[in-house]
Each structure stands twice: as C-alpha cells, then as structure tokens.
Amino acid sequence: MLTRTVFIGGQKGTRRLAIGGDAPVSIQTMWKEGIAGILDDNAAFDALLEKIESLSALGCDIVRFAVPDEKSAEALLKIAAHTKMPLVADIHFDYRLALSCLNGNVAAIRINPGNIGRRENVEKVVNACKEKGASIRIGVNSGSLPKDLLEQVFCNKISRAEALCKAALREAAVFDELQFDQVVVSMKASSVQETIEANESFSKQSDIPLHIGVTEAGPLITGIVKSTLAFSALLKNGIGSTIRVSLSSIPENEVIAGREILHECGLRSGGVTIVSCPRCGREGFDVHSFVERWNTRLLSLQKNITVAVMGCIVNGPGEGRHADIGIAGAGNKAIIFKKGEIIRTIEAKDADKVFEEELNSI
C-alpha cells in the first residue's frame, strides 16, 4: 500500500534515507548498551563507530539509541557527528532530551507522545524537528496504552490490537494538527496476531509509513520465528516501510534476520546467500564452526553470490551445484568447488586460507 514518503537523515553528511512511498523497505536495529561512557573513553568510542560501520556493511540502514539522560544525549551527538548512518534518539518522559539531541546530526526522534506530557511539549519537539529537518517516529506498544483504551480492553469492548491502532491514530492526529508530516508510526505487541491486526487496521486509515516489529519477541530462535510470521503476513500485502527484528541477541543478528526475511519475501535482492547443511552422522567437515567463523564476514561482502558449506564430500558438490563457490570435506581433506565442479582438494587445516583465496577471485 503506497504511503507518503518520510525522509530520515541528510544532516551535514548523514546519509539521507527515504521511508515509505516507493522506497525499499529499510532495516533497523537498536544499540544494546548505554553510551554515556564514550564521552570519557576514546577506545570505546572508536569501537562503537567501527560497530556501526560493520552493521552498515551487513545491510543496516538505521540505528536507534536509548537516551535516558543528558550525558547520553551528549554522547549521541558525538556519535552522530562521526558517522553517515542515520541515528534515532529514543526518548521517554523528558521532551528536553529530544531537544538536546536535535542540536546536532541526530536524524530522527522516537517518542511516545502519551508519556512526553503536555501537548506543548510535543509541539516544542515538532518545531525543533521542523527547524532541523528531522523526522519523528511515534512509538505505541501494548505496555503503554492510554488509560481509557486500556480500560476498554479490560472490559472486552475492544481488542488490544484495536487499542493499539486507536492510540496511534490519536497521536498521529496531533501531528496533523501541527502540520508536520515527517512521521512514521509503530504499533508493537509481543503477540504476532495483535501486531498484524493493529498494522492492517492502521494502514486502511492512514497514509503514514509503518515501522513494523514484534516487541519483546524473545531470544534468537523465538524472536526470529515471531518476526518472520508477522512481517511476512504484513509485507506480502504491502504493509510496512521499515522493520526491526527485536531479539534478545546482538544487533548483528537483528540485521541479518531482517535482511533474510526481506530476501525471502522478494523485497531485497543482491548480496551473499549462504546455504549450509545441518550436519549428520555422515559429516566429515565441521560445517557449524566454519559457518560461525565466516557468516558475518560473508554477509558483509559486496558480492552477489551464493556460498555453499557442506559437511559431506559425497553429496556436497551435488547439493551445492548452484553455488558460485562451496566447501566440503572428509577426514583430513577438504574440497573447494564452483558451480558443482571440484577445483581444489586441500588439507583440512588449510580450508580457511584456500577458501579465502578462491572467494577473492570471484
């Protein structure tokens, strides 16, 4: 469903990204630790910037940071001044923190207007965003519904999904009144079905782009399953302009899961595709450890190729025949193959070195 276009970034060298309209679905993640410490720790600051670059290489388009205090706001401004990645400040309760973050290259503010306080506080944030060319994400989740809607849910007058949608529409109306259209909405529940229903309902009533995600989705496997079910149901109907796979795991896994979901939904092309066997009693090559060593590096490459990692030298080249490059092994030997044809037989201890040589030749 075609929505309005919202722009994020573009401040003083920050990458400008379109959300909604006919723009590709973008991928987001959230930083997992506090950031105030980087103000006095140059090594930590450098490591954080390096991590942002690695997330970008994996396919991340936006990174969000929690800003619970002024020190964190100062730290975010420092980070934003040294990266092209559009950064979002996640603000709760104190609108003044949002204003502080808008004194530099922060690209967007995420607020829940319901906990920012009086309307005049929201107006101050909107006016600052207008001046700085920043956008706003209205974040509504099942844990912070307005009291009147929550009471209706408890009385079974409306569903939780309906309450999420009503709360989002209510908040969006305030921004319409303030003549500010650079707004993205998210409605998140820990329930897959509630997330789907809330977003479907909102998309029928507004042209605001939607950030979709299942909140508190859980650890790696549980979170990916829930997110895949919710995202695929919505994306196939054109609902969702940007996504975050919320996991109790590292940001890299959120980004990788997001790009794989978009790829399988036919919404993201290019990049490296990894196919690997699950291993069995016949395996002669440690597939698991090889994939673990190479996974992030492969997915960060700017190559449009398929890589096969197979445990069995008998079936490996055949099952991985479609791969541009593959590796399999038996005993102390390993083979490198391309398009199903074995090109090198090597000692297993040399597998990483030789694989890298052949990969670089593609």
PDB file of C-alpha atoms in Angstrom, residues 16 32 54 73 83-84 92 118 179 202 206 226 233 237 249 253 294 300 305 314 342:
ATOM      1  CA  ARG A  16      19.563  10.561   3.585  1.00  0.00           C
ATOM      2  CA  LYS A  32      22.098  -2.655  23.276  1.00  0.00           C
ATOM      3  CA  SER A  54      30.021  -3.281  10.378  1.00  0.00           C
ATOM      4  CA  ALA A  73      22.200  12.917  24.596  1.00  0.00           C
ATOM      5  CA  THR A  83      29.048   8.549  11.095  1.00  0.00           C
ATOM      6  CA  LYS A  84      26.948   8.666   7.937  1.00  0.00           C
ATOM      7  CA  HIS A  92      10.746   8.727  27.030  1.00  0.00           C
ATOM      8  CA  ARG A 118       1.524  18.159  27.899  1.00  0.00           C
ATOM      9  CA  GLN A 179       1.133  20.403  10.103  1.00  0.00           C
ATOM     10  CA  PHE A 202      -3.955   1.421  10.705  1.00  0.00           C
ATOM     11  CA  SER A 206      -3.748   6.452   7.227  1.00  0.00           C
ATOM     12  CA  LYS A 226       7.617 -14.466  15.624  1.00  0.00           C
ATOM     13  CA  ALA A 233       1.904 -11.550   6.636  1.00  0.00           C
ATOM     14  CA  ASN A 237       0.122  -7.052   1.478  1.00  0.00           C
ATOM     15  CA  SER A 249      20.636 -11.052  20.977  1.00  0.00           C
ATOM     16  CA  ASN A 253      21.646 -10.955  14.380  1.00  0.00           C
ATOM     17  CA  TRP A 294      32.589 -16.854   8.139  1.00  0.00           C
ATOM     18  CA  SER A 300      29.177  -8.096   4.690  1.00  0.00           C
ATOM     19  CA  ILE A 305      26.916 -14.756  -4.963  1.00  0.00           C
ATOM     20  CA  VAL A 314      29.915 -37.248  -1.283  1.00  0.00           C
ATOM     21  CA  ILE A 342      35.705 -29.519  -7.732  1.00  0.00           C
TER      22      ILE A 342
END
